[in-house]
PDB file of C-alpha atoms in Angstrom:
ATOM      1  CA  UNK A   1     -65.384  -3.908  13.130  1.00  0.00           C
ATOM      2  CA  UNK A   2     -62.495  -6.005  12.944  1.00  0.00           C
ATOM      3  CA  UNK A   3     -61.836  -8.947  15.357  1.00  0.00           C
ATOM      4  CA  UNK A   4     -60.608  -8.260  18.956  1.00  0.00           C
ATOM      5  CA  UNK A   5     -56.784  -8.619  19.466  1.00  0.00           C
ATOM      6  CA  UNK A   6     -56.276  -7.697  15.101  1.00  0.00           C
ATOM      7  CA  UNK A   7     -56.011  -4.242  16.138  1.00  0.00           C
ATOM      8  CA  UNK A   8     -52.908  -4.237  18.020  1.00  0.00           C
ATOM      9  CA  UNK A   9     -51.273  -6.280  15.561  1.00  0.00           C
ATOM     10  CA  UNK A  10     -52.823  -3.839  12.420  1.00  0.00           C
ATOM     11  CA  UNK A  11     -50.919  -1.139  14.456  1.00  0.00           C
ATOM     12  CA  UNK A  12     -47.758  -2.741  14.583  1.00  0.00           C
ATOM     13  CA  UNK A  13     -47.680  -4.221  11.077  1.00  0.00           C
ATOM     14  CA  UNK A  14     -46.056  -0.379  10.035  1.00  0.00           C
ATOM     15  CA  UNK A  15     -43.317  -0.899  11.971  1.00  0.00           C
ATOM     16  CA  UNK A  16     -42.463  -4.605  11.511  1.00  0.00           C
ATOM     17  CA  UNK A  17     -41.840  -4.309   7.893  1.00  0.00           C
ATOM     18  CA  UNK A  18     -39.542  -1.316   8.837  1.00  0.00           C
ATOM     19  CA  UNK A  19     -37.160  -3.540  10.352  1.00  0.00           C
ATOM     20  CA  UNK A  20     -34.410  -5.748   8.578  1.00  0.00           C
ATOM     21  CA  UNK A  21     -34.373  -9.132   7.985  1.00  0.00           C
ATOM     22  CA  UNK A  22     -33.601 -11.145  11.189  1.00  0.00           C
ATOM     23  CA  UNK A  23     -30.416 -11.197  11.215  1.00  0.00           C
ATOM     24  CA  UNK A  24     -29.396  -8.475   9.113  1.00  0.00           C
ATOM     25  CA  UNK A  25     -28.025  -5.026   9.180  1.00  0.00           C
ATOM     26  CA  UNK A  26     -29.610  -2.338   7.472  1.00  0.00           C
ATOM     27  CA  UNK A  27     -27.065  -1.031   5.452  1.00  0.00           C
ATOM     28  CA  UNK A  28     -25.641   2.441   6.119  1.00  0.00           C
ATOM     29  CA  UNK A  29     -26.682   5.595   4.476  1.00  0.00           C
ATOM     30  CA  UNK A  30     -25.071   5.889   1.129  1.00  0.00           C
ATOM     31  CA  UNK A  31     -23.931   9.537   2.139  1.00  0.00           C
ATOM     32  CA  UNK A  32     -22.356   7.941   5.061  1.00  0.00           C
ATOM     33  CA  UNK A  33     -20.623   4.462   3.461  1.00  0.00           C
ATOM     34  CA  UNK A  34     -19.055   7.008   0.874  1.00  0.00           C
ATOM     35  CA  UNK A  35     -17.899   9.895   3.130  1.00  0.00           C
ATOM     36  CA  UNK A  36     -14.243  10.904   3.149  1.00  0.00           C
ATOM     37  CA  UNK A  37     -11.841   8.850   5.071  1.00  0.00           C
ATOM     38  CA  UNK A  38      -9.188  10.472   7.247  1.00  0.00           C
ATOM     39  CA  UNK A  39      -5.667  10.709   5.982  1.00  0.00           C
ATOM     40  CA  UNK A  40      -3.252   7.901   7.197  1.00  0.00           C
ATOM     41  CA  UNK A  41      -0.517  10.264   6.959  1.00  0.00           C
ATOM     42  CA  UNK A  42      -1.025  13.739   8.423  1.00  0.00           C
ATOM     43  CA  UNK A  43      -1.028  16.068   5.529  1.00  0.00           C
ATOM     44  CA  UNK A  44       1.031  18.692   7.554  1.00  0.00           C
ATOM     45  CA  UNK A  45       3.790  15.761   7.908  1.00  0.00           C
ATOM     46  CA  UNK A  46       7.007  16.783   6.159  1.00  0.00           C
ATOM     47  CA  UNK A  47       8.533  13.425   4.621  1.00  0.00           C
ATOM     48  CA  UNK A  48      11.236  12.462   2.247  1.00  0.00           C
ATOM     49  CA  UNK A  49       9.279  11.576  -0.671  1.00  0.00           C
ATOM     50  CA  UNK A  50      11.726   8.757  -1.898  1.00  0.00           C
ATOM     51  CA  UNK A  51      10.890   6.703   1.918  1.00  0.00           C
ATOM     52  CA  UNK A  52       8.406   8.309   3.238  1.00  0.00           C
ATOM     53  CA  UNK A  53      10.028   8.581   6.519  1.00  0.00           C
ATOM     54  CA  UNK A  54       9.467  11.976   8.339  1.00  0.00           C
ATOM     55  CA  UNK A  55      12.642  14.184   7.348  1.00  0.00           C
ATOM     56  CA  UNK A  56      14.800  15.293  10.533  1.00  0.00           C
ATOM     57  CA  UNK A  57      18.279  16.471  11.202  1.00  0.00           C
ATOM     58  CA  UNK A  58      18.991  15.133  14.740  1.00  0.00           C
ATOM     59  CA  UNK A  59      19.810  11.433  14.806  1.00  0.00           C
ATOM     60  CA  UNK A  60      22.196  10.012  12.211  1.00  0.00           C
ATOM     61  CA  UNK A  61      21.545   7.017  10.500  1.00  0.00           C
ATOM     62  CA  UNK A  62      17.849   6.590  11.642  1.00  0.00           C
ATOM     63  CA  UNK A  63      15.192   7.146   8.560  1.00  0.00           C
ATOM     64  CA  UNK A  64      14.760  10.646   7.687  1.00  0.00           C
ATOM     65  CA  UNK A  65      18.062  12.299   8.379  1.00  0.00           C
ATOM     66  CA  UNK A  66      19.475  15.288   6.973  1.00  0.00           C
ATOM     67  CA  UNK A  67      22.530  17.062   6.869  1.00  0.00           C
ATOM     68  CA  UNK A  68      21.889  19.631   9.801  1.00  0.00           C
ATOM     69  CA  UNK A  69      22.987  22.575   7.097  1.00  0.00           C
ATOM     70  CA  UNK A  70      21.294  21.034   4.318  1.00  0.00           C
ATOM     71  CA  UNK A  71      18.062  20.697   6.157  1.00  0.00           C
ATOM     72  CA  UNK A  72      17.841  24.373   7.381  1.00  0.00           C
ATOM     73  CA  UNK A  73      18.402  25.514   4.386  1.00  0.00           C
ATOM     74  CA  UNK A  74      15.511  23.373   2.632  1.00  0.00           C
ATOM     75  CA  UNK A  75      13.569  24.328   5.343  1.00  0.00           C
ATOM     76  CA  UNK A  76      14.068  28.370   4.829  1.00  0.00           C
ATOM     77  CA  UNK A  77      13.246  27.813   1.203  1.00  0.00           C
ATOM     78  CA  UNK A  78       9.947  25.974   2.260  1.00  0.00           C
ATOM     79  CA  UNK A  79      11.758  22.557   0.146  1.00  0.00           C
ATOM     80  CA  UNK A  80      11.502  20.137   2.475  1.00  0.00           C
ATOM     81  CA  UNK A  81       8.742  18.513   0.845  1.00  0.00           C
ATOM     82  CA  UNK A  82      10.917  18.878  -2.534  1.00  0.00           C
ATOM     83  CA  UNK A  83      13.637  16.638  -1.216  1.00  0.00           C
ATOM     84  CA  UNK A  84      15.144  13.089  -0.240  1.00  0.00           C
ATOM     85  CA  UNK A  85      16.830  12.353   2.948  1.00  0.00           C
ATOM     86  CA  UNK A  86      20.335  11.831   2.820  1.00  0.00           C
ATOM     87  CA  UNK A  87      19.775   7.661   2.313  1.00  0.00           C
ATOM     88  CA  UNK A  88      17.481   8.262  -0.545  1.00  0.00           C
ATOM     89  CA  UNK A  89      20.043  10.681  -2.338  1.00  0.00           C
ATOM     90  CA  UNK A  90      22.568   7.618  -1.882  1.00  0.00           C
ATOM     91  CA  UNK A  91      20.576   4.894  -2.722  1.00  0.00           C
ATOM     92  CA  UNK A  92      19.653   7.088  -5.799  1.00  0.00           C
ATOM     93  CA  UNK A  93      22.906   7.456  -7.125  1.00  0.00           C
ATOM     94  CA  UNK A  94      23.471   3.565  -6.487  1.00  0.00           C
ATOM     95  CA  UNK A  95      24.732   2.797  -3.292  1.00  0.00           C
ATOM     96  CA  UNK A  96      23.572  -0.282  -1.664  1.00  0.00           C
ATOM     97  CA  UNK A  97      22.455   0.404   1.545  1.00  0.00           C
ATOM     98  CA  UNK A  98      20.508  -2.069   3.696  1.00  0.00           C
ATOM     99  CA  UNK A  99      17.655  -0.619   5.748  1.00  0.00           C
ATOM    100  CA  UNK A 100      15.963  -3.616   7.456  1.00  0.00           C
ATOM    101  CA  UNK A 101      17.684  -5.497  10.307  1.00  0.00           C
ATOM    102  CA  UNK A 102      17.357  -8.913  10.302  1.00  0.00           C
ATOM    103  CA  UNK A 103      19.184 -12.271   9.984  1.00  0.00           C
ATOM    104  CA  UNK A 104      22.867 -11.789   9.535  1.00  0.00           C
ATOM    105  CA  UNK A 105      22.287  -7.496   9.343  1.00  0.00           C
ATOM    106  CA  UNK A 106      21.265  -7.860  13.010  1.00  0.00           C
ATOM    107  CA  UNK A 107      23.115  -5.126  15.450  1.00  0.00           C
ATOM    108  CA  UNK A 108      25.560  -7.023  18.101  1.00  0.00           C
ATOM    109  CA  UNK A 109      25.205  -5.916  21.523  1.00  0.00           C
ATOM    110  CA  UNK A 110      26.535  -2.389  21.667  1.00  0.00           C
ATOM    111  CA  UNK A 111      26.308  -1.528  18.050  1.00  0.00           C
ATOM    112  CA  UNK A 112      24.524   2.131  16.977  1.00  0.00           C
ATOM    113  CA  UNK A 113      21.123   2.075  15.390  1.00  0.00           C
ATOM    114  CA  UNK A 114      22.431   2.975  11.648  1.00  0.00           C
ATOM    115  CA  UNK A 115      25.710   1.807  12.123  1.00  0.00           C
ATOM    116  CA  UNK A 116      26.992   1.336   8.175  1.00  0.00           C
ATOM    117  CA  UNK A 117      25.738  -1.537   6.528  1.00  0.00           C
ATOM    118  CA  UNK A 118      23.472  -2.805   9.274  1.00  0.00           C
ATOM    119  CA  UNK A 119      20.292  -1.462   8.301  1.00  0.00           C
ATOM    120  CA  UNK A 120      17.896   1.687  10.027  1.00  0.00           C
ATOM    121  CA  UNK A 121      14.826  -0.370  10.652  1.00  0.00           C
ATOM    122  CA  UNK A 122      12.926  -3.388  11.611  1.00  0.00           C
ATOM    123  CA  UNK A 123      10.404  -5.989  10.121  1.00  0.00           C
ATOM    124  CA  UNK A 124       8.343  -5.420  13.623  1.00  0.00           C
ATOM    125  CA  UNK A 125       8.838  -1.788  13.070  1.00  0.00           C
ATOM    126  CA  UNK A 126       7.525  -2.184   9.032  1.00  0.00           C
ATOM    127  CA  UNK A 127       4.679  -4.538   9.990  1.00  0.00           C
ATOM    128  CA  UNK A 128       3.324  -1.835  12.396  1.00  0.00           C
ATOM    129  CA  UNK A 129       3.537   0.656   9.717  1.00  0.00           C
ATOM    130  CA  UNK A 130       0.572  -1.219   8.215  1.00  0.00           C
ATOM    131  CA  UNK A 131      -1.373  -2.002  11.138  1.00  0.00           C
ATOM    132  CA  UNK A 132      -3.789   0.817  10.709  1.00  0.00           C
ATOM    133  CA  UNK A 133      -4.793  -1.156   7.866  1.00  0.00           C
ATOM    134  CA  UNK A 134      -6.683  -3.636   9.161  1.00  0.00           C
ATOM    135  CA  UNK A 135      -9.448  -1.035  10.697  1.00  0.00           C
ATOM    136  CA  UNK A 136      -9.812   0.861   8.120  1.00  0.00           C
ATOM    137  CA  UNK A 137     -12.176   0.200   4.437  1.00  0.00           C
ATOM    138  CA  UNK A 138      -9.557  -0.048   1.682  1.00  0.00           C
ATOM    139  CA  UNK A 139      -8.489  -2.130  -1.850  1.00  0.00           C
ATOM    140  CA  UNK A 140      -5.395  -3.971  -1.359  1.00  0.00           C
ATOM    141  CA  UNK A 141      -3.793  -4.533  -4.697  1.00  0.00           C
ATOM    142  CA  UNK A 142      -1.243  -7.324  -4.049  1.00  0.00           C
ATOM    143  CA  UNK A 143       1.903  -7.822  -6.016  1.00  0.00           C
ATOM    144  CA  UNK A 144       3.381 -11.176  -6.463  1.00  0.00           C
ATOM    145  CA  UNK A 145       6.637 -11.405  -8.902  1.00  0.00           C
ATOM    146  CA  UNK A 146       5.585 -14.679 -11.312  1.00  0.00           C
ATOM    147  CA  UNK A 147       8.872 -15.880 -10.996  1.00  0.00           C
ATOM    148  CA  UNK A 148       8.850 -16.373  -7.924  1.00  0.00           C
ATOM    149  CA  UNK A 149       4.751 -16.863  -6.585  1.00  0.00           C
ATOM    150  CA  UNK A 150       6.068 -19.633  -3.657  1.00  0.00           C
ATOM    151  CA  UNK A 151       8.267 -16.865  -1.858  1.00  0.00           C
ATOM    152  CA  UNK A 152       6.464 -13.764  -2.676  1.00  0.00           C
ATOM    153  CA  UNK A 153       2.827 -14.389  -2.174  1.00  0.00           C
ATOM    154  CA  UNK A 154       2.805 -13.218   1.607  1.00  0.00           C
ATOM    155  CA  UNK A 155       0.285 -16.330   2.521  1.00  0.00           C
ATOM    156  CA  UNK A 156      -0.311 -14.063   6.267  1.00  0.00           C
ATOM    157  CA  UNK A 157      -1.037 -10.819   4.779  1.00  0.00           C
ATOM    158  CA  UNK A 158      -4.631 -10.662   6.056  1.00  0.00           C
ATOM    159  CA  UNK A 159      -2.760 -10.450   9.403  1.00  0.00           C
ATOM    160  CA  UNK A 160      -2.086  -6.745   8.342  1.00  0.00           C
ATOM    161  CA  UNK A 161      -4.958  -6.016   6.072  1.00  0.00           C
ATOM    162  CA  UNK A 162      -7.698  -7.439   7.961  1.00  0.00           C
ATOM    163  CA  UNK A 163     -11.136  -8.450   5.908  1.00  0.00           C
ATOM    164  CA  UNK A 164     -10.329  -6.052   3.391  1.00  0.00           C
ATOM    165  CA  UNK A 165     -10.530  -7.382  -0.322  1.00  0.00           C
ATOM    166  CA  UNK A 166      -7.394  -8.020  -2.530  1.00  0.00           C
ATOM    167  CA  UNK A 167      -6.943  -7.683  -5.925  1.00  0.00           C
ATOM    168  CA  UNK A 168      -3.512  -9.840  -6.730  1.00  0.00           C
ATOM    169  CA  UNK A 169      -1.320  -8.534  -9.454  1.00  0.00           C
ATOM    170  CA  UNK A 170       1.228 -11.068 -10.888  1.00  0.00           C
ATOM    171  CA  UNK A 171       4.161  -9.124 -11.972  1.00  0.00           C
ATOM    172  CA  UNK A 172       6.973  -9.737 -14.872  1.00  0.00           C
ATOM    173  CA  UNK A 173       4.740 -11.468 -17.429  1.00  0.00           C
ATOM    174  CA  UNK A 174       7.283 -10.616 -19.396  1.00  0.00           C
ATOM    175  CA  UNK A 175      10.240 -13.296 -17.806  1.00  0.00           C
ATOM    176  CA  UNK A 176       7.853 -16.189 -18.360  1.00  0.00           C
ATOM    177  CA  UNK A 177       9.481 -18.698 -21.287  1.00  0.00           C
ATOM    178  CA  UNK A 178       8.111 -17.969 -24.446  1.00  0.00           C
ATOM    179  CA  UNK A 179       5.170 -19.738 -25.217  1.00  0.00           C
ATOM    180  CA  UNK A 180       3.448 -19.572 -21.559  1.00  0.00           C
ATOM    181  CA  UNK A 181      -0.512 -19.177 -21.919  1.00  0.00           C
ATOM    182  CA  UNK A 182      -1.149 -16.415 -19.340  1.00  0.00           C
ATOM    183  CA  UNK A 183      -4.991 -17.321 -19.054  1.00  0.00           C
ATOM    184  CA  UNK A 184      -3.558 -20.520 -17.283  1.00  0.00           C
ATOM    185  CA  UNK A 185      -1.208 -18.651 -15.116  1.00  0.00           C
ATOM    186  CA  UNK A 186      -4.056 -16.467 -14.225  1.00  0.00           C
ATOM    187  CA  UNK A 187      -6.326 -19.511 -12.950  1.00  0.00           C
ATOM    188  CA  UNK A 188      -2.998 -21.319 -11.525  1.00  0.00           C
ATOM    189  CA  UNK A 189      -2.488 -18.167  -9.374  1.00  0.00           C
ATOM    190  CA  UNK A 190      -6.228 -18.075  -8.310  1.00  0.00           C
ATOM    191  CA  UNK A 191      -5.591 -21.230  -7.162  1.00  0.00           C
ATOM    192  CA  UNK A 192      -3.039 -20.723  -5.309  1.00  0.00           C
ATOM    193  CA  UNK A 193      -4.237 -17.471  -3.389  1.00  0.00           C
ATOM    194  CA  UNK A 194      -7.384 -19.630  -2.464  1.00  0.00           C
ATOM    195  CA  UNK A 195      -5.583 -19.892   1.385  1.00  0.00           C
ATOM    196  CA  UNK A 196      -5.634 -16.227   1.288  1.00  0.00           C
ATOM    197  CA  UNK A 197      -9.180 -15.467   1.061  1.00  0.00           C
ATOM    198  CA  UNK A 198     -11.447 -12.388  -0.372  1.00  0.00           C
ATOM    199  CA  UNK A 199      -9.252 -12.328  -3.720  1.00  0.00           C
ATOM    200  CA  UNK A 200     -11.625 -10.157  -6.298  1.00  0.00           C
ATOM    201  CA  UNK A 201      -9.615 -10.596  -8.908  1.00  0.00           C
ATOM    202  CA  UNK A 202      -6.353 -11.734 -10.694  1.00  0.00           C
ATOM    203  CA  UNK A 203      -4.311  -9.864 -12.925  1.00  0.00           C
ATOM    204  CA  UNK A 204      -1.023 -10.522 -14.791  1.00  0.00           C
ATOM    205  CA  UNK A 205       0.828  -7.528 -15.929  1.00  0.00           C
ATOM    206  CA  UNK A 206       4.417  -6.537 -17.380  1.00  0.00           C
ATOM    207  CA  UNK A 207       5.870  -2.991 -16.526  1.00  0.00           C
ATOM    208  CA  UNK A 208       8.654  -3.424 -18.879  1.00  0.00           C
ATOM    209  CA  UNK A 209       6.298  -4.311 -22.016  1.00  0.00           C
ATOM    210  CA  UNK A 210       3.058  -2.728 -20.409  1.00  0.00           C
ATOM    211  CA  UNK A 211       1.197  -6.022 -21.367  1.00  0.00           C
ATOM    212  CA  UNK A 212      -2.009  -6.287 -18.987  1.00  0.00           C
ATOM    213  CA  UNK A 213      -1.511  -2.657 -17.425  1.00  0.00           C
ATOM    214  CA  UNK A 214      -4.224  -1.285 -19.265  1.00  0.00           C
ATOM    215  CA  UNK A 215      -6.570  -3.924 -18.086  1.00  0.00           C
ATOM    216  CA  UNK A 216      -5.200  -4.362 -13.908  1.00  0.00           C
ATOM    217  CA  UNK A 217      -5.809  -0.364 -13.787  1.00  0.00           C
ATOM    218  CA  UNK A 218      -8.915  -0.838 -15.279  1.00  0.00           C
ATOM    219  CA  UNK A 219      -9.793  -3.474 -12.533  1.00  0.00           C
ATOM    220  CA  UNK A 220      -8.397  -1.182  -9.514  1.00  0.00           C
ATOM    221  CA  UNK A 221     -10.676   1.864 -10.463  1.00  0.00           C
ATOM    222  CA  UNK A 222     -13.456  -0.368 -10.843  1.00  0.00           C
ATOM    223  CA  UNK A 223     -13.235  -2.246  -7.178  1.00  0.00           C
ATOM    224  CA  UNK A 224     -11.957   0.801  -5.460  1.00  0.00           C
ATOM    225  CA  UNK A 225     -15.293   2.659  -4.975  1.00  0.00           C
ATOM    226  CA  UNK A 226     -14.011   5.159  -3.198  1.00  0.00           C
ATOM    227  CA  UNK A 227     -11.676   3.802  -0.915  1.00  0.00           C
ATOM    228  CA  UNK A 228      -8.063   4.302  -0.203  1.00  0.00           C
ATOM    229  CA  UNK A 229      -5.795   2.074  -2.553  1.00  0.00           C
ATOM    230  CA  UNK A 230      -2.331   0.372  -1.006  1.00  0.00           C
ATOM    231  CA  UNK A 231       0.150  -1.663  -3.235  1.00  0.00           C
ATOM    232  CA  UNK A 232       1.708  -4.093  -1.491  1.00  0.00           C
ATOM    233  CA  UNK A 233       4.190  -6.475  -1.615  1.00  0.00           C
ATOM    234  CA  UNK A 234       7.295  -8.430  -0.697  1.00  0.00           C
ATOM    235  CA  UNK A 235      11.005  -7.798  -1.358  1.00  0.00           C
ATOM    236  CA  UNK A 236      11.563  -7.461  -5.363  1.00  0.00           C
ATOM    237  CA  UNK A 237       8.193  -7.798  -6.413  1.00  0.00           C
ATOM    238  CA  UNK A 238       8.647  -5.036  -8.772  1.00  0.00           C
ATOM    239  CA  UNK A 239       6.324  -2.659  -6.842  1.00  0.00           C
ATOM    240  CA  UNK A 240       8.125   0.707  -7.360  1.00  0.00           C
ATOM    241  CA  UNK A 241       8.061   0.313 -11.352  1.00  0.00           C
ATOM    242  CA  UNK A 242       4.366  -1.323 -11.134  1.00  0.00           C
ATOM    243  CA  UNK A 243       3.178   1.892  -9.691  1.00  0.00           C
ATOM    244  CA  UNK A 244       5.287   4.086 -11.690  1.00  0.00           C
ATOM    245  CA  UNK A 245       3.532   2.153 -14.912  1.00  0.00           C
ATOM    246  CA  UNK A 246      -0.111   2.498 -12.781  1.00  0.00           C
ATOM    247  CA  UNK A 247      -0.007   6.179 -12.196  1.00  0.00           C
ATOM    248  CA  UNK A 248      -0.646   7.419 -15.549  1.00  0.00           C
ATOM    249  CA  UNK A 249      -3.483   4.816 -16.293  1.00  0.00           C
ATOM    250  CA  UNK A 250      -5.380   6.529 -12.874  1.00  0.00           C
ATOM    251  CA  UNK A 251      -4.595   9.732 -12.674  1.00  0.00           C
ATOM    252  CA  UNK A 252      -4.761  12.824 -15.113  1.00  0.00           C
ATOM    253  CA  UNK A 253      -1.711  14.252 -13.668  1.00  0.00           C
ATOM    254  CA  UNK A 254       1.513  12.490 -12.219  1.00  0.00           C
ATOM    255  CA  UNK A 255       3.160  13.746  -9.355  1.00  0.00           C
ATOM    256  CA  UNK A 256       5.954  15.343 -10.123  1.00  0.00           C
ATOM    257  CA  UNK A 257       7.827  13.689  -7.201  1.00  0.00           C
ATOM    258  CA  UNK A 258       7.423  10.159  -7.086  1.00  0.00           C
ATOM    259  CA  UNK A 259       8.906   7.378  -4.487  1.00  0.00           C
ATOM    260  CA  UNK A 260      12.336   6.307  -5.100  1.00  0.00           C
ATOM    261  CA  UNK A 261      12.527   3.020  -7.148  1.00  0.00           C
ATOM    262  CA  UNK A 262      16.211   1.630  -6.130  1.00  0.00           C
ATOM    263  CA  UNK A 263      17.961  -1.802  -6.556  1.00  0.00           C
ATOM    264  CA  UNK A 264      18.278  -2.159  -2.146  1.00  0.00           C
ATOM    265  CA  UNK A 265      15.185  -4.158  -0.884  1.00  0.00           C
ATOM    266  CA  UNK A 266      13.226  -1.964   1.460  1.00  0.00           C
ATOM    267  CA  UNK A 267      13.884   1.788   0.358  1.00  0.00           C
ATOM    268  CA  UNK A 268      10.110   2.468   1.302  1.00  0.00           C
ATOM    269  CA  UNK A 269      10.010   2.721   5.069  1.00  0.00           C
ATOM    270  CA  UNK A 270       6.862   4.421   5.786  1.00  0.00           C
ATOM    271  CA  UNK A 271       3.386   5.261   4.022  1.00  0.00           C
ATOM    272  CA  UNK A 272       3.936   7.258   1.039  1.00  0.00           C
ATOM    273  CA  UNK A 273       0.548   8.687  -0.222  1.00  0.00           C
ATOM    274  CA  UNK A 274      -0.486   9.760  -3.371  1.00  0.00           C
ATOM    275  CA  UNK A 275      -3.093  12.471  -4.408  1.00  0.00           C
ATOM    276  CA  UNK A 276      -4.509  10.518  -7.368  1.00  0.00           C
ATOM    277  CA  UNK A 277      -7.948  10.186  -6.737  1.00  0.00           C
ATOM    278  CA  UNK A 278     -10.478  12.829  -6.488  1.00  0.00           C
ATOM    279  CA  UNK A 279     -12.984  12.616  -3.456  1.00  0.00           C
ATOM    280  CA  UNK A 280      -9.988  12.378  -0.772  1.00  0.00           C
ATOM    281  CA  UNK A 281      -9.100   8.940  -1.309  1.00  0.00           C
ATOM    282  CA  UNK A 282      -5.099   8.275  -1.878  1.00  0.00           C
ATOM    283  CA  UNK A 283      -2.980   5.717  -3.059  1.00  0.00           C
ATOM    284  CA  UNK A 284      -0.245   4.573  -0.722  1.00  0.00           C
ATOM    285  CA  UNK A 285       2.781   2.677  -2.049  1.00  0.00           C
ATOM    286  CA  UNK A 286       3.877   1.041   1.640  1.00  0.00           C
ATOM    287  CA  UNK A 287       6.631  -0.829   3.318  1.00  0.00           C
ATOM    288  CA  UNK A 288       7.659  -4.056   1.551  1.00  0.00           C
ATOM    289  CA  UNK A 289       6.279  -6.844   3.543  1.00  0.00           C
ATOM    290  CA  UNK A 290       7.533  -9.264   6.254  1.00  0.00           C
ATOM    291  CA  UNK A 291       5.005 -11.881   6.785  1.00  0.00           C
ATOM    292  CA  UNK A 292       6.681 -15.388   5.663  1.00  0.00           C
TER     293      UNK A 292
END
């Protein structure tokens, strides 16, 4: 028979190597880690799909607004998701037409929200646009315009994004001087992102020459594994003809209605998704970012 006081312990053996490592969490059931994450934007939401900002014929001059007429009678043709607020429609035939307020574009004392050439929106009011972000499992792909990496790189973005990883895309390859070795640009920018943290991987692309695209798209599908993918960026980064270049590298079938790409800084003002992905998972081009 075996010793006294080796039975008790020959019991419990079983269920001592059932447990983790000391300090350790047993990973979650693959079923569960991969399970469909909620929409961000409800998919009964009817938007402007230049903005993203929920279409509505009551307040002038705040995002979304219609045309009272115009709006009833998209809405008794079931159009509304087939159309662009009345901002987008300008901005679309070239208007300039500010939408954040800030610095000089602030609103005196008195002054309307919308009031002409004073914008619709906020940075405070962008920023919590993107809040959600931080609680939720996602791949950040992170634009940063080449010629210009000091004023674009958003150095407080995981303020909005939380732990989540980033895959940084350096933009307009092609307005580097002739000559530039882009492998070196590529570790220079790795470099430089170090105060950022949780960068995957670097990528240099060109939307106007579609050098590196191929390669970058390659690199999102691979990290995404099944989560949600958001392009972000700052203020001319390029973003709206990045992910016009992106789509048809990721997806079999472009949307026919894409977001508005327009010379104004800050035509996105909400979360635009995009069915792109199969399993539920979206891309969402978002709200250029404030965080300097």
């Amino acid at each position: 028979p075996p010793p006294p006081g080796l039975v008790p312990f020959m019991i419990l053996l079983p269920l001592l190597l059932a447990l983790p490592p000391l300090g350790l969490r047993r990973p979650a059931p693959l079923a569960r880690r991969c399970a469909p994450q909620v929409a961000l934007v409800p998919r009964n939401r009817v938007a402007c799909y230049g903005c993203g900002a929920e279409l509505q014929a009551d307040v002038a001059g705040s995002p979304g607004y219609m045309e009272p007429e115009r709006y009833e009678m998209k809405r008794k043709r079931r159009q509304l998701r087939e159309t662009l607020c009345d901002r987008c429609r300008r901005l679309s035939s070239g208007e300039i037409l500010p939408a954040v307020v800030e610095g000089r574009l602030k609103r005196p004392s008195g002054a309307a929200v919308g009031e002409e050439g004073r914008g619709i929106t906020t940075p405070e009011a962008l920023r919590g646009v993107l809040l959600p972000l931080r609680e939720r499992p996602a791949l950040i792909a992170l634009l940063v315009d080449l010629t210009d990496v000091a004023g674009t790189l958003l150095p407080r973005v995981r303020e909005l994004v939380g732990g989540n990883p980033i895959l940084l895309i350096g933009t307009k390859l092609d307005l580097l001087p002739r000559g530039t070795e882009p492998e070196r640009v590529a570790d220079w920018l790795r470099g430089a992102a170090r105060k950022i943290g949780g960068v995957v991987d670097v990528h240099l692309v060109s939307s106007k020459s579609g050098d590196g695209l191929q390669a970058a798209a390659r690199a999102l599908l691979a990290e995404r594994r099944g989560r949600d993918l958001f392009l972000l960026g700052a203020a001319n980064v390029g973003k709206s003809a990045f992910l016009q270049s992106l789509l048809p590298l990721v997806s079999p079938a472009t949307p026919r209605h894409l977001p508005l790409s327009a010379s104004t800084p800050g035509t996105t003002l909400s979360l635009l998704p995009i069915d792109c992905f199969s399993g539920g998972a979206q891309l969402y081009d978002t709200p250029r970012g404030h965080l300097h």
